[in-house]
C-alpha cells in the first residue's frame, strides 16, 4: 500500500534506449551467407539485417517526404515519457483554453519535447519526479523536478532547460497561476506504467479539484486497501476480474460521497480510462511522434516563407 498511497510512480533507474526499425526495402541490405562444410549448409541464407536509419527521423522524413508508423519503434520507457508530457499538454489546454496562436506556440513546446524524446536527443527536463529544484519564473517559484533523461538540454549558459519553464514562456502573466494549479493536479492524476482500475479510482479520490478532507480520505482509503490486499497475483493479471472488483469497491466508496463528489470522481476515472485506452492502441505513440515532427516542420516552413 505504500506505493499506492504515495500517489506517484517513480521511474526505474537505468539508461533509456531507443530502437528504430525501418520497414522500406531500401533500408535493408542483404547479407551474403557464409557456408562451411561442417556448420552451415550452402542452401541456407542468413536473414537480411536492416541498415541503420538516421538518428533524426525528422530529417529522414524531410528527405523522403513522408514517415510511416512502421518506420518507428519506441522503447516502452520513451513511450512513458511521451505519455506523461502529452497528458500535461491536454490538461493545460483544457484549463487555459488558449487562443489559436498561443495554442500553437504551446503545442510546439510539447512537440519539440516529444520529437526529442522519440529520437533520444537532449531534451527539456520533465517535471514531476523527486528532488525538486525550485526555479524562478515570472516572479513566482515553481517546483520543477528532473525526469529520467539520457541527456538534458541546456541554455547558452549551460543551465538545464525545463519543459514547464518553456511552456510558461508562451503564457500571459495571469495564466501562470492556473498553470501551476494544473501542474499540481497533473502530478496527482498522471498514471504510472502499471496503473489499473483500482489505482485510477484511488487517483480520483485525491484529485485536488475534488478536495476531499483528510478525515473523509481516512475512511475511504482503507476500503480501497482491503480490496487491493485481498487480490491474488493471478487476479491482478486478469483485467475482467480487476474491473469487477473495482466496480464493487467503487460502489462501496461512493456511498460515503455526495452526488456531486460521485459525479466528479466518475468524470476523472473516465478521463484516465480514456487516456489509457489511447496509449494501448497499436501505433498510438508512434503517431504522436510523427504528428510532433510534422507540426515542427510545418511551422518552420511557414517561418522560412514569411518575409521579415
Tab-separated table of C-alpha atoms in Angstrom, residues 201 227 242-253:
chain	number	residue	atom	x	y	z
A	201	UNK	CA	-10.173	5.005	-8.507
A	227	UNK	CA	-9.701	-4.666	-1.981
A	242	UNK	CA	-9.956	-6.339	-11.806
A	243	UNK	CA	-12.782	-4.395	-13.436
A	244	UNK	CA	-15.390	-6.300	-11.421
A	245	UNK	CA	-13.507	-5.714	-8.172
A	246	UNK	CA	-13.121	-2.011	-8.966
A	247	UNK	CA	-16.854	-1.618	-9.623
A	248	UNK	CA	-17.685	-3.328	-6.346
A	249	UNK	CA	-15.161	-1.195	-4.441
A	250	UNK	CA	-16.297	1.991	-6.161
A	251	UNK	CA	-19.943	1.380	-5.203
A	252	UNK	CA	-18.873	0.875	-1.605
A	253	UNK	CA	-16.769	4.046	-1.558
